Coordinates of N, CA and C in Angstrom, one line a residue:
M60 N 0.8 -1.2 0.0 CA 0.0 0.0 0.0 C 0.9 1.2 0.0
A61 N 0.6 2.2 -0.9 CA 1.4 3.4 -0.9 C 1.2 4.2 0.4
F62 N 2.3 5.0 0.7 CA 2.2 5.7 2.0 C 1.1 6.7 2.0
F63 N 0.7 7.2 0.9 CA -0.4 8.1 0.9 C -1.7 7.6 1.6
D64 N -1.9 6.3 1.4 CA -3.1 5.7 2.0 C -2.8 5.4 3.5
N65 N -1.7 5.7 4.0 CA -1.3 5.4 5.4 C -1.0 6.6 6.2
V66 N -1.6 7.8 5.7 CA -1.3 9.1 6.4 C -2.3 9.4 7.4
V67 N -1.8 9.9 8.6 CA -2.7 10.4 9.6 C -2.3 11.8 10.0
I68 N -3.3 12.6 10.2 CA -3.0 14.0 10.6 C -3.1 14.0 12.2
V69 N -2.1 14.6 12.8 CA -2.1 14.7 14.3 C -2.0 16.2 14.7
L70 N -3.0 16.6 15.4 CA -3.1 18.0 15.8 C -2.9 18.1 17.3
V71 N -1.9 18.8 17.8 CA -1.5 18.9 19.2 C -1.9 20.2 19.8
D72 N -2.6 20.1 21.0 CA -3.0 21.3 21.7 C -3.8 22.3 20.9
T73 N -4.7 21.7 20.1 CA -5.6 22.6 19.3 C -6.6 23.4 20.2
L74 N -6.7 24.7 19.8 CA -7.5 25.6 20.7 C -8.9 25.9 20.2
Y75 N -9.1 26.0 18.9 CA -10.3 26.5 18.4 C -11.1 25.6 17.5
G76 N -12.4 25.4 17.7 CA -13.2 24.5 17.0 C -13.3 24.9 15.5
G77 N -13.3 26.2 15.2 CA -13.3 26.6 13.8 C -12.1 26.1 13.0
N78 N -11.0 26.2 13.6 CA -9.7 25.7 13.0 C -9.8 24.2 12.8
L79 N -10.3 23.5 13.8 CA -10.4 22.0 13.7 C -11.3 21.6 12.6
G80 N -12.5 22.3 12.5 CA -13.4 22.0 11.4 C -12.8 22.3 10.1
S81 N -12.1 23.4 9.9 CA -11.5 23.8 8.7 C -10.4 22.8 8.3
A82 N -9.6 22.3 9.3 CA -8.6 21.2 9.0 C -9.3 20.0 8.5
C83 N -10.4 19.6 9.1 CA -11.1 18.4 8.6 C -11.6 18.6 7.1
R84 N -12.0 19.8 6.8 CA -12.4 20.1 5.4 C -11.2 20.0 4.5
S85 N -10.1 20.5 4.9 CA -8.9 20.4 4.1 C -8.5 19.0 3.8
M86 N -8.6 18.2 4.9 CA -8.3 16.8 4.7 C -9.2 16.1 3.7
A87 N -10.5 16.4 3.8 CA -11.5 15.8 2.9 C -11.2 16.2 1.5
N88 N -10.8 17.5 1.3 CA -10.6 18.0 0.0 C -9.5 17.2 -0.8
F89 N -8.5 16.7 -0.1 CA -7.4 16.0 -0.7 C -7.4 14.5 -0.3
G90 N -8.5 13.9 0.2 CA -8.6 12.5 0.3 C -8.0 11.9 1.6
L91 N -7.7 12.7 2.6 CA -7.2 12.2 3.9 C -8.4 12.0 4.8
S92 N -8.3 11.0 5.7 CA -9.5 10.7 6.5 C -9.2 10.4 7.9
E93 N -8.0 10.2 8.3 CA -7.7 9.8 9.7 C -7.1 11.0 10.5
L94 N -7.8 11.4 11.6 CA -7.4 12.5 12.4 C -7.2 12.1 13.8
R95 N -6.1 12.6 14.5 CA -5.9 12.3 15.9 C -5.6 13.7 16.6
L96 N -6.2 13.8 17.8 CA -6.0 15.0 18.6 C -5.2 14.7 19.8
V97 N -4.2 15.5 20.2 CA -3.5 15.3 21.4 C -3.7 16.5 22.3
R98 N -4.2 16.3 23.5 CA -4.5 17.3 24.5 C -5.3 18.5 23.9
P99 N -6.5 18.2 23.3 CA -7.3 19.3 22.8 C -7.8 20.2 23.9
A100 N -8.0 21.4 23.6 CA -8.5 22.4 24.6 C -9.8 22.0 25.1
E101 N -10.1 22.3 26.4 CA -11.4 22.0 27.0 C -12.5 22.8 26.2
G102 N -13.6 22.2 25.9 CA -14.6 22.8 25.2 C -14.5 22.9 23.7
L103 N -13.4 22.3 23.2 CA -13.1 22.4 21.7 C -14.3 21.8 20.9
F104 N -14.9 20.7 21.4 CA -16.0 20.1 20.6 C -17.3 20.8 20.8
D105 N -17.4 21.8 21.7 CA -18.6 22.5 21.9 C -18.6 23.8 21.1
D106 N -17.5 24.1 20.4 CA -17.4 25.4 19.7 C -18.5 25.4 18.5
P107 N -19.3 26.4 18.5 CA -20.4 26.4 17.5 C -19.9 26.5 16.1
L108 N -18.6 26.9 15.9 CA -18.1 27.0 14.5 C -17.5 25.6 14.0
L109 N -17.4 24.6 14.9 CA -16.8 23.4 14.6 C -17.4 22.7 13.4
E110 N -18.7 22.3 13.5 CA -19.3 21.6 12.4 C -19.6 22.4 11.2
P111 N -20.0 23.7 11.3 CA -20.2 24.5 10.1 C -18.9 24.6 9.3
M112 N -17.7 24.7 9.9 CA -16.5 24.8 9.2 C -16.1 23.5 8.5
A113 N -16.5 22.4 9.1 CA -16.1 21.1 8.6 C -17.0 20.8 7.4
R114 N -18.3 20.8 7.6 CA -19.3 20.6 6.5 C -19.2 19.3 5.7
G115 N -20.4 18.9 5.2 CA -20.5 17.8 4.2 C -19.6 16.6 4.5
Q116 N -18.7 16.3 3.5 CA -18.0 15.1 3.5 C -16.8 15.1 4.6
A117 N -16.6 16.2 5.2 CA -15.6 16.3 6.2 C -16.1 15.9 7.6
L118 N -17.4 15.8 7.7 CA -18.0 15.5 9.0 C -17.7 14.1 9.5
P119 N -17.6 13.1 8.7 CA -17.2 11.8 9.2 C -15.8 11.8 9.8
I120 N -14.9 12.6 9.2 CA -13.5 12.7 9.8 C -13.6 13.2 11.2
L121 N -14.5 14.2 11.4 CA -14.7 14.8 12.8 C -15.3 13.8 13.7
K122 N -16.3 13.0 13.2 CA -17.0 12.1 14.1 C -16.1 10.9 14.5
N123 N -15.1 10.6 13.6 CA -14.2 9.4 13.9 C -12.9 9.8 14.5
V124 N -12.7 11.1 14.9 CA -11.5 11.6 15.5 C -11.1 10.8 16.7
Q125 N -9.8 10.5 16.9 CA -9.3 9.9 18.1 C -8.5 10.9 19.0
T126 N -8.7 10.8 20.3 CA -8.1 11.7 21.2 C -7.1 11.0 22.1
F127 N -5.9 11.6 22.3 CA -4.8 11.1 23.1 C -4.3 12.1 24.1
D128 N -3.8 11.5 25.2 CA -3.2 12.4 26.3 C -1.8 12.8 26.0
S129 N -1.1 12.1 25.1 CA 0.3 12.4 24.8 C 0.6 12.1 23.4
L130 N 1.6 12.8 22.9 CA 2.0 12.6 21.5 C 2.6 11.2 21.3
D131 N 3.3 10.7 22.4 CA 3.8 9.3 22.3 C 2.7 8.3 22.0
E132 N 1.6 8.5 22.6 CA 0.5 7.5 22.4 C 0.0 7.7 20.9
A133 N -0.2 8.9 20.5 CA -0.7 9.2 19.2 C 0.2 8.6 18.1
L134 N 1.5 8.6 18.4 CA 2.5 8.1 17.3 C 3.0 6.7 17.5
A135 N 2.4 6.0 18.4 CA 2.9 4.6 18.8 C 2.9 3.7 17.6
D136 N 2.0 3.8 16.6 CA 2.0 2.9 15.5 C 2.5 3.6 14.2
V137 N 3.1 4.8 14.4 CA 3.6 5.6 13.3 C 5.0 5.4 13.0
E138 N 5.4 5.2 11.8 CA 6.8 4.9 11.4 C 7.6 6.2 11.0
V139 N 7.0 7.2 10.4 CA 7.6 8.4 10.1 C 6.7 9.6 10.5
A140 N 7.2 10.4 11.4 CA 6.4 11.5 11.9 C 7.1 12.8 11.4
L141 N 6.3 13.6 10.7 CA 6.8 14.9 10.2 C 6.3 16.0 11.1
G142 N 7.2 16.7 11.8 CA 6.8 17.8 12.7 C 6.9 19.1 12.0
F143 N 5.7 19.8 11.8 CA 5.7 21.1 11.1 C 6.0 22.2 12.1
T144 N 6.9 23.1 11.7 CA 7.4 24.1 12.6 C 8.1 25.2 11.8
T145 N 8.0 26.4 12.3 CA 8.8 27.5 11.7 C 10.0 27.8 12.6
R146 N 10.1 27.2 13.8 CA 11.1 27.4 14.8 C 12.1 26.2 14.8
L147 N 13.1 26.3 14.0 CA 14.0 25.2 13.8 C 15.2 25.1 14.8
G148 N 15.7 26.3 15.2 CA 16.8 26.4 16.1 C 18.0 25.5 15.7
K149 N 18.5 24.7 16.7 CA 19.7 23.9 16.4 C 19.5 22.8 15.4
R150 N 18.2 22.4 15.2 CA 17.9 21.3 14.3 C 17.6 21.8 12.9
R151 N 18.0 23.0 12.6 CA 17.8 23.6 11.3 C 18.4 22.6 10.2
R152 N 19.5 22.0 10.5 CA 20.2 21.2 9.5 C 19.4 19.9 9.3
D153 N 18.4 19.6 10.1 CA 17.6 18.4 10.0 C 16.3 18.7 9.3
S154 N 16.1 19.9 8.9 CA 14.8 20.3 8.4 C 14.6 20.1 6.9
Y155 N 13.4 20.0 6.5 CA 13.1 19.8 5.0 C 12.0 20.9 4.7
D156 N 12.1 21.4 3.5 CA 11.0 22.2 3.0 C 9.9 21.1 2.6
L157 N 8.6 21.5 2.7 CA 7.5 20.6 2.5 C 7.6 19.8 1.2
H158 N 7.8 20.5 0.1 CA 7.8 19.8 -1.2 C 8.9 18.7 -1.2
R159 N 10.1 19.0 -0.7 CA 11.1 18.0 -0.7 C 10.8 16.9 0.3
A160 N 10.2 17.2 1.4 CA 9.9 16.1 2.4 C 9.0 15.1 1.8
V161 N 7.9 15.6 1.2 CA 6.9 14.7 0.6 C 7.5 13.8 -0.5
G162 N 8.4 14.5 -1.3 CA 9.0 13.8 -2.4 C 9.9 12.6 -1.9
E163 N 10.7 12.9 -0.8 CA 11.6 11.9 -0.3 C 10.8 10.8 0.4
L164 N 9.6 11.1 1.0 CA 8.8 10.0 1.6 C 8.4 9.0 0.5
G165 N 8.1 9.5 -0.7 CA 7.8 8.6 -1.8 C 8.9 7.6 -2.2
E166 N 10.1 8.0 -1.9 CA 11.3 7.2 -2.2 C 11.8 6.3 -1.1
V167 N 11.9 6.9 0.1 CA 12.5 6.1 1.2 C 11.5 5.4 2.1
A168 N 10.2 5.8 2.1 CA 9.3 5.2 3.0 C 7.9 5.0 2.3
P169 N 8.0 4.3 1.1 CA 6.7 4.2 0.3 C 5.6 3.3 1.0
T170 N 6.0 2.5 1.9 CA 4.9 1.7 2.6 C 4.7 2.0 4.0
S171 N 5.4 3.0 4.5 CA 5.3 3.3 5.9 C 4.1 4.1 6.3
R172 N 3.8 4.0 7.6 CA 2.7 4.8 8.2 C 3.2 6.2 8.5
I173 N 2.6 7.2 8.0 CA 3.1 8.6 8.1 C 2.2 9.4 8.9
A174 N 2.8 10.3 9.7 CA 2.0 11.3 10.5 C 2.5 12.7 10.2
G175 N 1.5 13.6 9.8 CA 1.8 15.0 9.8 C 1.4 15.6 11.1
V176 N 2.4 16.2 11.9 CA 2.1 16.6 13.2 C 2.1 18.2 13.3
F177 N 1.0 18.8 13.8 CA 0.9 20.2 13.8 C 0.6 20.7 15.2
G178 N 1.2 21.8 15.6 CA 1.0 22.3 17.0 C -0.1 23.3 17.1
S179 N -0.2 23.9 18.3 CA -1.3 24.8 18.6 C -1.3 26.0 17.8
E180 N -2.4 26.7 17.7 CA -2.5 27.9 16.9 C -1.6 29.1 17.4
D181 N -1.4 29.1 18.7 CA -0.6 30.3 19.2 C 0.9 30.0 19.4
K182 N 1.2 28.8 19.7 CA 2.7 28.5 20.0 C 3.3 27.4 19.1
G183 N 2.5 26.7 18.3 CA 3.1 25.6 17.5 C 3.5 24.4 18.4
L184 N 4.3 23.6 17.9 CA 4.8 22.4 18.6 C 5.8 22.8 19.7
K185 N 5.7 22.2 20.9 CA 6.7 22.3 21.9 C 8.0 21.6 21.5
N186 N 9.1 22.0 22.0 CA 10.4 21.3 21.7 C 10.3 19.8 22.1
S187 N 9.6 19.5 23.2 CA 9.5 18.1 23.6 C 8.7 17.3 22.7
D188 N 7.7 17.9 22.0 CA 7.0 17.2 20.9 C 7.8 17.1 19.6
L189 N 8.5 18.1 19.3 CA 9.4 18.1 18.1 C 10.4 17.0 18.2
E190 N 10.9 16.7 19.4 CA 11.8 15.6 19.6 C 11.3 14.2 19.2
K191 N 9.9 14.1 19.2 CA 9.3 12.8 18.9 C 9.2 12.6 17.4
C192 N 9.5 13.7 16.6 CA 9.3 13.6 15.2 C 10.6 13.3 14.5
H193 N 10.5 12.5 13.4 CA 11.7 12.0 12.7 C 12.3 13.2 11.9
W194 N 11.4 13.9 11.1 CA 11.8 15.0 10.3 C 11.1 16.3 10.7
L195 N 11.8 17.4 10.7 CA 11.1 18.7 10.9 C 10.9 19.3 9.5
V196 N 9.6 19.8 9.3 CA 9.2 20.3 8.0 C 8.8 21.7 8.2
R197 N 9.2 22.6 7.2 CA 8.8 23.9 7.2 C 8.1 24.2 5.9
I198 N 7.1 25.1 5.9 CA 6.4 25.5 4.7 C 6.9 26.9 4.3
P199 N 7.7 27.0 3.2 CA 8.3 28.3 2.9 C 7.2 29.4 2.8
T200 N 7.4 30.5 3.4 CA 6.5 31.7 3.4 C 7.3 33.0 3.3
A201 N 6.6 34.1 3.1 CA 7.3 35.4 3.2 C 7.8 35.6 4.6
P202 N 9.0 36.2 4.7 CA 9.6 36.3 6.0 C 8.8 37.2 7.0
K203 N 8.1 38.2 6.5 CA 7.4 39.1 7.3 C 6.2 38.4 8.1
L204 N 5.7 37.3 7.5 CA 4.6 36.6 8.2 C 4.8 35.1 7.9
S205 N 5.6 34.5 8.8 CA 6.0 33.1 8.5 C 5.0 32.0 9.0
S206 N 4.2 32.4 10.0 CA 3.2 31.4 10.5 C 2.0 31.3 9.7
L207 N 1.5 30.1 9.5 CA 0.3 29.9 8.8 C -0.9 29.5 9.7
N208 N -2.1 29.7 9.2 CA -3.3 29.2 10.0 C -3.2 27.7 10.0
L209 N -3.6 27.1 11.0 CA -3.5 25.6 11.2 C -4.1 24.9 10.0
A210 N -5.4 25.2 9.6 CA -6.0 24.5 8.5 C -5.3 24.8 7.2
Q211 N -4.7 25.9 7.0 CA -3.9 26.2 5.8 C -2.7 25.3 5.7
A212 N -2.0 25.1 6.9 CA -0.8 24.2 6.9 C -1.2 22.8 6.6
V213 N -2.3 22.3 7.2 CA -2.8 21.0 6.9 C -3.2 20.8 5.4
A214 N -3.8 21.9 4.9 CA -4.2 21.8 3.5 C -3.0 21.7 2.5
L215 N -1.9 22.5 2.8 CA -0.8 22.4 2.0 C -0.1 21.1 2.0
F216 N 0.0 20.5 3.2 CA 0.6 19.2 3.3 C -0.3 18.1 2.5
A217 N -1.6 18.2 2.7 CA -2.5 17.3 2.0 C -2.4 17.5 0.5
Y218 N -2.3 18.7 0.1 CA -2.2 19.0 -1.4 C -0.9 18.4 -1.9
E219 N 0.2 18.5 -1.2 CA 1.5 18.0 -1.7 C 1.4 16.4 -1.9
L220 N 0.7 15.8 -0.9 CA 0.5 14.4 -0.9 C -0.3 14.0 -2.1
H221 N -1.4 14.7 -2.3 CA -2.4 14.4 -3.4 C -1.7 14.6 -4.8
T222 N -0.9 15.7 -4.9 CA -0.2 15.9 -6.1 C 0.8 14.8 -6.5
L223 N 1.5 14.3 -5.4 CA 2.4 13.2 -5.7 C 1.7 12.0 -6.1
K224 N 0.5 11.8 -5.5 CA -0.2 10.5 -5.8 C -0.7 10.5 -7.2
I225 N -1.2 11.6 -7.7 CA -1.7 11.6 -9.1 C -0.6 11.7 -10.1
A226 N 0.6 12.2 -9.7 CA 1.6 12.3 -10.6 C 2.5 11.1 -10.7
T227 N 2.4 10.2 -9.7 CA 3.3 9.1 -9.7 C 2.7 7.8 -10.3
T228 N 3.4 7.2 -11.2 CA 3.0 6.0 -11.8 C 4.0 4.8 -11.5
L229 N 5.0 5.1 -10.7 CA 6.0 4.1 -10.4 C 5.4 2.9 -9.6
T230 N 5.9 1.7 -9.9 CA 5.5 0.6 -9.1 C 6.3 0.6 -7.8
P231 N 5.6 0.5 -6.7 CA 6.2 0.6 -5.4 C 7.3 -0.4 -5.3
P232 N 8.5 -0.1 -4.7 CA 9.5 -1.1 -4.5 C 9.1 -2.1 -3.4
A233 N 10.0 -3.1 -3.3 CA 9.7 -4.1 -2.2 C 9.5 -3.4 -0.9
P234 N 8.5 -3.9 -0.2 CA 8.1 -3.2 1.1 C 9.3 -3.1 2.0
R235 N 9.4 -1.9 2.6 CA 10.5 -1.6 3.6 C 9.8 -1.2 4.9
K236 N 9.8 -2.0 5.9 CA 9.1 -1.8 7.1 C 10.0 -0.8 8.0
T237 N 9.4 0.2 8.5 CA 10.1 1.2 9.3 C 9.6 1.0 10.8
A238 N 10.6 1.2 11.7 CA 10.2 1.0 13.1 C 9.2 2.0 13.5
T239 N 8.3 1.6 14.4 CA 7.2 2.5 14.9 C 7.8 3.4 16.0
G240 N 7.0 4.4 16.3 CA 7.3 5.3 17.4 C 7.5 4.6 18.7
A241 N 6.7 3.6 19.0 CA 6.8 2.8 20.3 C 8.1 2.0 20.3
E242 N 8.4 1.4 19.2 CA 9.7 0.7 19.1 C 10.9 1.6 19.3
L243 N 10.9 2.7 18.7 CA 12.0 3.7 18.9 C 12.1 4.2 20.3
E244 N 10.9 4.5 20.9 CA 10.9 4.9 22.3 C 11.5 3.9 23.3
G245 N 11.2 2.6 23.0 CA 11.8 1.5 23.8 C 13.3 1.5 23.6
L246 N 13.8 1.7 22.4 CA 15.2 1.7 22.2 C 15.9 2.9 22.9
Y247 N 15.3 4.1 22.8 CA 15.9 5.2 23.5 C 15.9 5.1 25.0
T248 N 14.9 4.5 25.6 CA 14.8 4.3 27.0 C 15.9 3.3 27.4
H249 N 16.1 2.2 26.6 CA 17.1 1.2 26.8 C 18.5 1.8 26.8
M250 N 18.7 2.6 25.7 CA 20.0 3.2 25.5 C 20.4 4.1 26.7
E251 N 19.4 5.0 27.1 CA 19.7 5.9 28.1 C 20.1 5.2 29.4
R252 N 19.4 4.1 29.7 CA 19.6 3.3 30.9 C 21.1 2.8 30.9
V253 N 21.5 2.2 29.8 CA 22.8 1.6 29.7 C 23.9 2.7 29.7
L254 N 23.7 3.8 29.0 CA 24.6 4.9 28.9 C 24.8 5.5 30.3
A255 N 23.8 5.6 31.1 CA 23.9 6.1 32.4 C 24.8 5.2 33.3
K256 N 24.7 3.9 33.1 CA 25.4 2.9 33.9 C 26.9 3.0 33.6
I257 N 27.3 3.4 32.4 CA 28.7 3.5 32.1 C 29.2 5.0 32.2
D258 N 28.4 5.8 32.9 CA 28.8 7.2 33.2 C 29.0 8.0 31.9
F259 N 28.3 7.7 30.8 CA 28.4 8.4 29.6 C 28.0 9.8 29.7
F260 N 27.1 10.1 30.6 CA 26.5 11.5 30.7 C 27.3 12.3 31.8
E261 N 28.4 11.8 32.2 CA 29.1 12.4 33.3 C 29.4 13.9 33.1
E262 N 29.7 14.3 31.8 CA 30.0 15.7 31.6 C 29.0 16.3 30.6
E263 N 27.9 15.7 30.4 CA 26.9 16.1 29.5 C 25.5 15.9 30.0
A264 N 24.6 16.9 29.8 CA 23.2 16.7 30.3 C 22.5 15.6 29.6
P265 N 22.0 14.6 30.3 CA 21.4 13.4 29.7 C 20.3 13.8 28.6
E266 N 19.5 14.7 29.0 CA 18.4 15.1 28.0 C 18.9 15.6 26.7
R267 N 19.9 16.5 26.8 CA 20.5 17.1 25.6 C 21.2 16.1 24.8
M268 N 21.9 15.2 25.4 CA 22.6 14.1 24.6 C 21.6 13.2 24.0
M269 N 20.6 12.8 24.7 CA 19.6 11.8 24.2 C 18.8 12.5 23.0
N270 N 18.6 13.8 23.1 CA 18.0 14.5 22.0 C 18.9 14.4 20.7
E271 N 20.2 14.5 20.9 CA 21.1 14.3 19.8 C 21.0 12.9 19.2
V272 N 21.0 11.9 20.1 CA 20.9 10.5 19.7 C 19.6 10.3 18.9
R273 N 18.5 10.8 19.4 CA 17.2 10.7 18.7 C 17.3 11.3 17.3
R274 N 18.0 12.5 17.2 CA 18.1 13.1 15.9 C 18.9 12.2 14.9
I275 N 20.0 11.6 15.4 CA 20.8 10.8 14.5 C 20.1 9.6 14.0
I276 N 19.4 8.9 15.0 CA 18.7 7.6 14.6 C 17.4 7.8 13.9
S277 N 16.6 8.7 14.4 CA 15.2 8.8 13.7 C 15.3 9.4 12.3
R278 N 16.3 10.2 12.0 CA 16.4 10.8 10.7 C 16.6 9.7 9.7
R279 N 17.2 8.6 10.1 CA 17.6 7.5 9.1 C 16.5 6.4 9.0
L280 N 15.4 6.6 9.7 CA 14.2 5.7 9.6 C 14.6 4.3 9.7
P281 N 15.1 3.8 10.9 CA 15.5 2.4 11.0 C 14.4 1.5 10.9
E282 N 14.7 0.3 10.5 CA 13.7 -0.8 10.4 C 13.6 -1.5 11.8
P283 N 12.5 -2.2 12.0 CA 12.3 -2.9 13.3 C 13.5 -3.9 13.6
R284 N 14.1 -4.5 12.5 CA 15.2 -5.4 12.7 C 16.4 -4.6 13.2
D285 N 16.6 -3.4 12.7 CA 17.7 -2.5 13.2 C 17.6 -2.2 14.7
V286 N 16.3 -1.9 15.1 CA 16.1 -1.6 16.5 C 16.4 -2.8 17.3
R287 N 15.9 -4.0 16.9 CA 16.2 -5.2 17.6 C 17.7 -5.5 17.8
I288 N 18.4 -5.3 16.7 CA 19.9 -5.5 16.8 C 20.5 -4.5 17.8
M289 N 20.1 -3.3 17.7 CA 20.7 -2.3 18.6 C 20.4 -2.6 20.1
R290 N 19.1 -3.0 20.3 CA 18.7 -3.4 21.7 C 19.5 -4.6 22.1
G291 N 19.7 -5.5 21.2 CA 20.5 -6.7 21.5 C 21.9 -6.3 22.0
V292 N 22.5 -5.4 21.3 CA 23.9 -4.9 21.6 C 23.9 -4.3 23.0
F293 N 22.9 -3.5 23.3 CA 22.8 -2.9 24.7 C 22.5 -3.9 25.8
S294 N 21.7 -4.9 25.4 CA 21.5 -6.0 26.4 C 22.7 -6.7 26.7
K295 N 23.6 -7.0 25.7 CA 24.9 -7.6 26.0 C 25.8 -6.8 26.9
I296 N 25.7 -5.4 26.6 CA 26.5 -4.5 27.4 C 26.0 -4.6 28.9
E297 N 24.7 -4.6 29.1 CA 24.2 -4.7 30.4 C 24.6 -5.9 31.1
M298 N 24.6 -7.1 30.4 CA 25.0 -8.3 31.0 C 26.4 -8.3 31.4
G299 N 27.3 -7.7 30.5 CA 28.7 -7.6 30.8 C 28.9 -6.7 32.0
L300 N 28.2 -5.6 32.1 CA 28.3 -4.8 33.3 C 27.9 -5.5 34.6
S301 N 26.8 -6.2 34.5 CA 26.4 -7.0 35.7 C 27.4 -8.0 36.1
G302 N 28.0 -8.7 35.1 CA 29.0 -9.7 35.4 C 30.2 -9.1 36.0
A303 N 30.6 -7.9 35.5 CA 31.8 -7.3 36.1 C 31.6 -6.8 37.5
L304 N 30.3 -6.4 37.8 CA 30.0 -5.9 39.1 C 30.0 -7.1 40.1
E305 N 29.5 -8.2 39.7 CA 29.5 -9.4 40.5 C 30.9 -9.9 40.8
S306 N 31.8 -9.8 39.8 CA 33.2 -10.2 40.0 C 33.9 -9.3 41.0
R307 N 33.6 -8.1 41.0 CA 34.2 -7.1 42.0 C 33.8 -7.4 43.4
K308 N 32.6 -7.9 43.6 CA 32.1 -8.2 44.9 C 32.7 -9.4 45.5
K309 N 33.2 -10.4 44.7 CA 33.8 -11.6 45.2 C 35.2 -11.3 45.8
T310 N 35.5 -12.1 46.8 CA 36.9 -12.0 47.4 C 37.8 -12.8 46.6
P311 N 39.1 -12.6 46.6 CA 40.1 -13.4 45.8 C 40.0 -14.9 46.1
G312 N 39.6 -15.3 47.3 CA 39.6 -16.7 47.7 C 38.3 -17.4 47.2
E313 N 37.3 -16.7 46.8 CA 36.1 -17.4 46.4 C 36.3 -18.0 45.0
S314 N 35.5 -19.1 44.8 CA 35.6 -19.7 43.5 C 34.3 -19.4 42.8
G315 N 34.3 -19.6 41.4 CA 33.2 -19.5 40.5 C 32.0 -19.1 41.0

């Protein structure tokens, strides 16, 4: 199945029902149907503008929306998460313009489950949420007004996907399975535990270093087998550390 048919839109900290309804309308315009909300504002679904802005064929998207308490949960089955932002900071080198990002998805992740992740209307995605995304994506705009309305950003992403779908006649390559968010989070937790045991973080803040590790690994879209191999390596290291610790506890006169 082409990745276009595996795309989910994830809206984080959404504030206004009108914007949510408009985002649903944009999704329906370009053939997307799966929507997930993370930490939606209280009263969002009571906004009188919600359903009028969605209208018609977009209403089923709204009625089937899934809600999550954290981005980790929303991305658990996602293999490539694209975080949309205008604030790139130190990760500028890891960013893609929208057109390039969608084009590369068609080449490197043709069968993967994709998420377009968008932040709140007033502040965008938090740094802690951006760290959960594989690629950071920016939509080029005029410098004087770089931020887009939430529904506009969703529409442009959906448009690029739709354009690629109708323009592409290539036969998909052999399926390449990409590790899910849950699998990667398990790896990162395992790595951090082992690295702490060997005092790797002695002169570096653990959170900052682990963010760099996330950047290096997630950008390359590892397969589940890659994750299993890396976790196997760290398990062996843990076993070795435990054995060394036991040896130190023994007195010279003790046997095996």
